[in-house]
Structures are given as structure tokens and as C-alpha cells.
Amino acid sequence: MRAVVLVGGLGTRLRPLTLRTPKQMLPVAGKPMIEHVLAHLAEHGVEEVVLSLGYRPDAFSRAYPDATCAGVRLVYAVEPEPLDTAGAIRFAATNAGIDERFVVVNGDVLSDIDLSDLVTFHDAAAQRSAAQASIQLVGVEDPSAYGVVSTDAEGRVSAFVEKPPAGHAPGSAINAGYYVLEPEVLERIPDGRRVNIERETFPSMVADGVLHATVAKGWWIDVGTPERYVQATLDLLDRAVGDPTVAVAPSAMVATSATVTRSALGPGCRIGRNARVEDSIVFSRAVIGNGATVRRSVIGASAVVGDAATVTGLSVIGNDTEVAGGTSLDGAVLPTPDTWAT
Ligand code: GDD
Ligand code: MG
């Protein structure tokens, strides 16, 4: 089975971490996000993935020069300009010569959902009621940040509303970012312009009665914001078999008097004497000074948190950025957006 994995977005909500790095190459509990995504696909029988690339495609081809990753073969499809989700799927699938039903995955979603069940559901819906596509759904508490989907008793989608205003969602089942598509869907996507699958293609398929969906239970997270980026890391650490609380790169240097709990430490980072790192992500070569505290925050590559500084409350410190010794940051983003050259 083949899959198209969308990894071409700008990752704006994770800036400044994504100013030079695609979101899916950010480290999550010891390896780039994309490797978690691909390993999950491999577990469910996907052998070849077309990576749908746009923003900073070289980051992927440099990291996986032999075009294999986590047990799957990679094909690279680089858009000449951002085509949005449906345009990207059409471009990638057409380039790779896909001509039978295939899987599509939002490349920033981590989960343990059984994708084989989605394929089985789709094949039955295609036979029974000519479904052209099936969407995996999950239940969430606040659906307003996602595509909200309602279905009839047979699983036919009756409404697909992308990011409805709070209080206006037609239910709590949301698009989990996994689809099975028949190749006919590609013919519904106009060529040569941006097309959004959630706002344009899916609603037109709902009107034609050819879109189905099924709800799964299980662990699921979209790693699109700093809060969910930290949460995804904590979830993976909490779920890990073996050492349950930390993912420490072998070359990380942690002072014996430092305390590190539920955190991921990248290669070559240094955690100073009596420093505390809790529920956080520390990138490669970052330095956490003596007596500093980092809690529920992200410290970018080669960033420096000075001695006795405190960084908490989902602060995001960009690569190569320095937090002066003794300062306290709560929910801060550094460098500040006005200085970003995008
Ligand atoms: N190649 C390419 N080109 N990829 C793109 C483009 C593009 O123009 N735009 C976005 N992507 C990729 C992103 O990199 C990401 O992996 C995926 O498409 C989805 O984009 P996000 O920006 O993460 O969307 P979202 O999280 O706000 O919403 C989407 O995902 C939710 C579930 O995680 C929607 O599909 C929602 O309906 C869904 O609930
Ligand atoms: Mg997302």
C-alpha cells in the first residue's frame, strides 16, 4: 500500500522553531517527528511513502539521502509553490503515478490508531455505497481547532466543517488527518491552483454523498502548536517501555546535581549544576546554566539559558538565542516575532 504524507506546511504556529526547519523535522522524544509518523505507517503495511514537500524540502532529502526512513521507501514530490492540502495530494499522487486506492496522512499527527481498520472500513464502504474516500475520525474535547465531521448511521459524512467557531461544531468527532482515497478523488481537484481539501474538496464530496468516515479510539495528537508539541513529547515519554521519564541523547551532558524529569534532551546539550529541567524539550547543543529552571518549555538548538534563569509556561526559545542569567520568562517567545525574517 502507498501513502502520501503531507509535510509541506510552513509550521507558522511553531515559529521561531520552524523558521529554518520544517515542523516534521523537529525532534520529538529523541527523533524527528516524521520518523514517528513513518514508523506508524510501516506498522500498518505501508511500504512506500510519497513525501509531499514544499517548505524547506532539502531538510528531508539531506536527512534521508538513501530515500528510506523508518522501514519505508521514500519518494520526494516537491511542489513548485504551495498548493494547499488537496493541491499537494494531487501533485504528489500524480507525480508518483498512483493509480489505485491510497492513504493520505497529515505529517504532523502522532497516534496509535489502527490504520488497517480504516482501510477495511473504506473497502466495505466503497463496495456497498460507492464511497470515494474515507476519513479517520477521533473524539476530542474542543473540536474548534480541527475539521469537525458528522456522519449518518452508515458512516456517510453529512457535514464537514473546518475549524468552526467555538460552540458551532456539529459534534465532537474530528478529522484525524488520515484518509483513504480512491484515485477518482484526484479528478475532483482542479490543477494549477491552491486547493484546500478540508474547505473545498471534502464539502463537495459530502454534497455528492461519496465521503465516509469512521471513529477510532486511542492515542492521537496533532503536533501543531507549542502546547501540543510539548504534550506529544510527554505522551511518548509516558508511554515508553523501559526508561519512562526522559529521552536523553547519549552525548547530552547532565551535571550530577541537576534534576531532569519528563523531558527530552538533544545531542550535545549541557545541563548545569543544580539546574532543573521538567516537562520540557531541550534541542541539540543548548546550554542550561547552573541553577537555572526550565519547566514546560522548549529550548532551541544552541540556545543558552543563563545561570539562575527561569523559563516556564510554554516559553519557546529559538535556536541560537540567549536568555540572560537571572531572568524569569513565563510563556515567552524569543526572539520576538518582529525580528523574524521569514
Ligand atoms: N505539501 C504541502 N503543501 N503540505 C501542506 C501544505 C501545502 O501547501 N499546507 C499544509 N500542509 C501540510 C502540513 O505540513 C501538515 O502536515 C498538514 O498539511 C496539515 O496542515 P496543518 O497546518 O497542520 O493543518 P491543521 O492541523 O490546522 O488542520 C488539519 O489537521 C487536523 C488534524 O490534525 C486539517 O486536516 C483538520 O481538518 C484536521 O482536523
Ligand atoms: Mg496540524
XYZ file of C-alpha atoms and ligand atoms in Angstrom:
382
model
C 0.000 0.000 0.000
C 1.227 3.506 -0.785
C 0.710 6.687 1.216
C 1.072 10.396 0.538
C 2.312 12.208 3.634
C 1.794 15.975 3.721
C 4.836 17.746 5.119
C 4.908 20.963 3.120
C 3.294 23.459 5.522
C 5.144 26.423 6.981
C 4.559 25.419 10.614
C 3.739 29.032 11.490
C 2.331 28.232 14.935
C 5.670 26.712 15.941
C 7.807 29.691 14.956
C 10.575 30.560 15.687
C 11.478 26.837 15.872
C 10.240 26.372 12.297
C 11.867 29.452 10.764
C 14.521 27.227 9.198
C 13.287 23.725 9.996
C 10.084 22.100 8.735
C 7.752 21.166 11.581
C 8.044 17.464 10.787
C 11.835 17.569 11.278
C 11.560 18.920 14.830
C 12.723 16.362 17.407
C 10.034 14.523 19.342
C 11.338 12.339 22.179
C 14.658 11.663 20.511
C 13.889 11.556 16.785
C 12.365 13.776 14.126
C 8.549 13.855 14.124
C 8.423 12.364 10.608
C 10.162 9.176 11.809
C 7.371 8.536 14.328
C 4.802 9.112 11.582
C 6.521 6.786 9.099
C 7.138 4.027 11.672
C 3.418 4.030 12.455
C 2.581 3.719 8.746
C 5.095 0.886 8.335
C 3.390 -0.976 11.191
C 0.171 -0.909 9.175
C 1.535 -2.237 5.934
C 2.616 0.945 4.136
C 5.768 0.189 2.152
C 6.204 3.341 0.097
C 5.531 6.943 1.082
C 5.365 9.916 -1.232
C 6.519 12.864 0.851
C 4.570 15.908 -0.263
C 7.129 18.667 0.186
C 7.036 22.405 -0.206
C 8.667 24.309 2.624
C 12.379 23.530 3.053
C 12.373 20.214 1.173
C 16.165 19.861 1.479
C 15.844 19.187 5.192
C 14.251 15.831 4.327
C 16.476 14.799 1.439
C 19.568 15.658 3.494
C 18.355 13.651 6.493
C 17.357 10.600 4.405
C 19.752 10.607 1.444
C 19.144 6.949 0.589
C 15.381 7.589 0.416
C 14.437 5.145 3.138
C 13.277 6.014 6.619
C 11.751 4.012 9.481
C 11.246 0.988 7.261
C 9.541 2.689 4.304
C 10.767 3.734 0.868
C 10.520 7.468 0.236
C 9.603 9.253 -2.954
C 10.019 13.020 -2.882
C 7.433 15.262 -4.568
C 8.447 18.918 -4.289
C 5.770 21.487 -5.142
C 6.902 24.434 -7.225
C 4.706 26.613 -4.972
C 2.425 25.797 -2.013
C -0.671 24.099 -3.441
C -2.508 23.634 -0.123
C -3.676 20.263 1.124
C -5.703 18.968 -1.861
C -3.425 20.526 -4.464
C -0.468 18.915 -2.701
C -2.141 15.484 -2.708
C -2.965 15.752 -6.403
C 0.564 16.896 -7.257
C 2.268 14.180 -5.180
C -0.009 11.312 -6.255
C 0.154 12.273 -9.934
C 3.934 12.629 -9.845
C 4.319 9.244 -8.216
C 1.942 7.611 -10.710
C -0.537 6.459 -8.052
C -3.497 4.788 -9.775
C -5.124 2.681 -7.063
C -6.599 3.496 -3.676
C -4.056 5.065 -1.360
C -3.642 6.527 2.085
C -3.112 10.216 2.889
C -1.663 11.377 6.168
C -1.174 14.798 7.736
C 2.514 14.596 8.583
C 2.187 16.326 11.935
C -0.138 13.774 13.558
C 1.078 11.143 16.007
C -1.173 8.311 17.122
C -1.517 4.607 17.743
C -4.682 4.314 15.646
C -5.031 1.076 13.677
C -4.953 2.315 10.085
C -5.654 -1.169 8.778
C -9.157 -0.784 10.278
C -9.653 2.423 8.269
C -8.655 0.651 5.053
C -11.030 -2.239 5.820
C -13.829 0.247 6.595
C -13.176 2.087 3.351
C -13.116 -1.018 1.181
C -16.501 -2.064 2.603
C -17.944 1.460 2.090
C -16.599 1.568 -1.472
C -18.252 -1.793 -2.283
C -21.531 -1.068 -0.507
C -22.132 2.576 -1.308
C -19.529 3.710 -3.830
C -17.512 5.692 -1.266
C -14.684 7.583 -2.968
C -12.891 8.396 0.267
C -12.972 7.583 3.967
C -11.741 9.761 6.799
C -10.468 8.589 10.165
C -12.186 10.430 12.997
C -11.295 10.780 16.673
C -13.214 12.360 19.543
C -11.730 15.466 21.201
C -12.924 17.813 23.934
C -12.537 21.049 21.975
C -13.156 20.383 18.276
C -12.886 24.037 17.184
C -9.209 23.732 16.147
C -9.942 20.867 13.733
C -12.186 19.670 10.925
C -15.460 18.649 12.575
C -17.345 15.790 10.971
C -20.797 14.309 11.432
C -21.993 11.088 9.828
C -25.230 9.146 9.363
C -25.768 5.657 10.784
C -23.968 4.038 7.834
C -20.885 6.220 8.200
C -21.662 8.543 5.292
C -20.432 12.057 6.086
C -23.303 14.523 6.422
C -21.195 17.590 7.346
C -17.518 18.545 7.251
C -16.813 21.922 8.841
C -13.204 23.061 9.083
C -12.369 24.927 12.298
C -15.890 26.035 13.268
C -16.261 28.923 15.718
C -16.355 27.679 19.342
C -19.844 26.454 20.158
C -20.799 25.927 16.499
C -19.277 22.479 15.916
C -21.710 19.845 14.598
C -20.377 17.286 17.115
C -17.111 16.292 18.780
C -15.736 13.851 16.181
C -12.907 15.450 14.244
C -10.833 14.704 11.179
C -7.775 12.846 12.493
C -5.763 13.622 9.360
C -5.782 10.067 7.914
C -7.692 9.361 4.699
C -8.112 6.515 2.241
C -8.739 7.943 -1.229
C -9.782 6.311 -4.488
C -7.867 7.752 -7.445
C -11.136 9.323 -8.758
C -10.801 11.900 -5.978
C -7.777 13.334 -7.796
C -10.053 14.250 -10.712
C -12.109 16.417 -8.351
C -9.087 18.583 -7.538
C -8.519 21.395 -10.060
C -4.962 21.573 -11.391
C -2.618 24.523 -11.166
C -4.001 26.396 -8.150
C -4.208 26.139 -4.384
C -6.985 23.782 -3.306
C -7.810 23.030 0.311
C -9.175 19.530 0.850
C -10.918 20.453 4.082
C -12.755 23.560 2.816
C -13.297 22.682 -0.844
C -12.887 19.022 -1.824
C -14.465 17.313 1.198
C -17.550 19.608 1.313
C -18.183 18.917 -2.407
C -17.855 15.178 -1.756
C -20.326 15.485 1.132
C -22.802 17.103 -1.269
C -22.356 14.141 -3.639
C -22.673 11.574 -0.830
C -19.337 9.881 -1.595
C -17.410 10.668 1.600
C -17.442 8.237 4.526
C -15.849 8.324 7.965
C -15.323 6.104 10.989
C -14.398 6.914 14.571
C -11.403 5.258 16.289
C -10.401 5.251 19.922
C -6.815 5.549 21.001
C -3.960 7.962 21.481
C -3.953 10.830 18.961
C -2.279 14.247 18.873
C -1.730 16.937 16.231
C 1.692 18.467 16.922
C 0.895 21.897 15.503
C 1.338 24.265 18.474
C 3.938 24.647 21.252
C 1.469 23.256 23.775
C 0.799 20.135 21.714
C 4.481 19.793 20.792
C 5.396 19.574 24.478
C 2.380 17.345 25.165
C 3.309 14.924 22.354
C 6.788 14.589 23.827
C 5.409 13.950 27.319
C 2.883 11.448 25.938
C 5.635 9.488 24.193
C 7.832 9.533 27.289
C 4.937 8.411 29.479
C 4.033 5.623 27.044
C 7.594 4.385 26.553
C 8.550 0.944 27.709
C 11.829 0.928 29.608
C 13.005 4.313 30.823
C 9.660 6.050 31.245
C 10.556 9.638 32.114
C 13.347 11.005 29.955
C 14.809 10.686 26.460
C 18.427 11.739 26.755
C 20.744 11.714 23.757
C 23.942 9.799 24.595
C 26.059 12.913 24.032
C 23.978 15.140 26.350
C 25.971 16.289 29.377
C 23.939 16.456 32.559
C 25.577 17.606 35.807
C 25.104 15.053 38.557
C 23.430 17.666 40.754
C 20.906 18.598 38.021
C 17.344 17.229 38.080
C 15.769 16.176 34.792
C 12.209 14.797 34.733
C 9.787 14.022 31.847
C 11.972 15.761 29.299
C 13.809 15.159 26.044
C 17.446 16.262 25.814
C 19.101 16.555 22.402
C 22.648 15.629 21.364
C 25.453 17.713 22.865
C 23.233 19.798 25.140
C 24.547 20.702 28.574
C 22.548 20.889 31.795
C 24.413 22.779 34.513
C 24.868 22.170 38.212
C 21.678 22.251 40.282
C 19.634 23.065 37.176
C 16.071 21.711 36.902
C 14.522 20.612 33.637
C 10.905 19.428 33.852
C 8.323 18.546 31.173
C 10.471 20.222 28.537
C 12.297 19.807 25.240
C 15.945 20.835 25.028
C 17.385 20.784 21.490
C 20.897 19.827 20.439
C 23.823 21.836 21.856
C 21.580 24.041 24.021
C 23.033 25.069 27.367
C 21.016 25.281 30.572
C 23.060 27.238 33.089
C 23.857 26.431 36.694
C 20.836 26.784 38.943
C 18.506 27.525 36.014
C 14.952 26.148 35.824
C 13.198 25.103 32.615
C 9.611 23.932 33.001
C 7.041 23.019 30.297
C 9.050 24.890 27.652
C 11.126 24.382 24.517
C 14.767 25.447 24.241
C 16.051 25.605 20.654
C 19.347 24.362 19.243
C 22.451 26.074 20.644
C 20.264 28.394 22.744
C 21.608 29.417 26.141
C 19.580 29.749 29.322
C 21.835 31.713 31.642
C 22.690 30.764 35.209
C 19.748 31.001 37.624
C 17.316 31.996 34.861
C 13.762 30.597 34.917
C 11.938 29.640 31.705
C 8.405 28.308 32.214
C 4.792 28.280 30.989
C 5.252 27.084 27.401
C 8.031 29.513 26.621
C 9.682 28.885 23.274
C 13.323 29.934 22.919
C 14.553 29.908 19.330
C 17.798 28.445 18.058
C 20.987 30.370 18.994
C 19.034 32.639 21.361
C 20.273 33.659 24.774
C 18.206 34.125 27.928
C 20.236 36.319 30.260
C 21.243 34.857 33.608
C 18.817 35.545 36.447
C 15.841 36.485 34.230
C 12.386 34.926 34.518
C 10.300 34.112 31.450
C 6.754 32.761 31.589
C 5.017 31.965 28.295
C 7.602 33.976 26.356
C 8.566 33.566 22.709
C 12.131 34.592 21.869
C 13.288 36.090 19.640
C 10.115 38.180 19.385
C 8.080 37.954 16.141
C 9.015 41.467 14.978
C 12.601 40.272 14.459
C 11.770 37.174 12.398
C 12.965 37.307 8.834
C 10.659 34.814 7.085
N 2.820 19.782 0.619
C 2.050 20.638 1.303
N 1.657 21.800 0.697
N 1.725 20.356 2.582
C 0.956 21.234 3.250
C 0.507 22.445 2.679
C 0.891 22.735 1.320
O 0.552 23.781 0.721
N -0.219 23.104 3.627
C -0.226 22.322 4.732
N 0.494 21.196 4.510
C 0.712 20.050 5.447
C 1.262 20.448 6.806
O 2.689 20.374 6.815
C 0.640 19.385 7.729
O 1.434 18.193 7.804
C -0.675 19.026 7.044
O -0.565 19.507 5.694
C -1.897 19.671 7.719
O -1.692 21.053 7.842
P -1.827 21.793 9.251
O -1.479 23.214 9.030
O -1.123 21.040 10.305
O -3.393 21.703 9.446
P -4.225 21.739 10.822
O -3.567 20.947 11.886
O -4.553 23.154 11.133
O -5.606 21.019 10.379
C -5.582 19.807 9.655
O -5.290 18.700 10.506
C -6.279 18.428 11.523
C -5.863 17.135 12.225
O -4.568 17.139 12.605
C -6.955 19.608 8.970
O -6.858 18.482 8.134
C -8.053 19.405 10.017
O -9.280 19.115 9.367
C -7.671 18.223 10.906
O -8.651 18.047 11.948
Mg -1.710 20.070 12.062
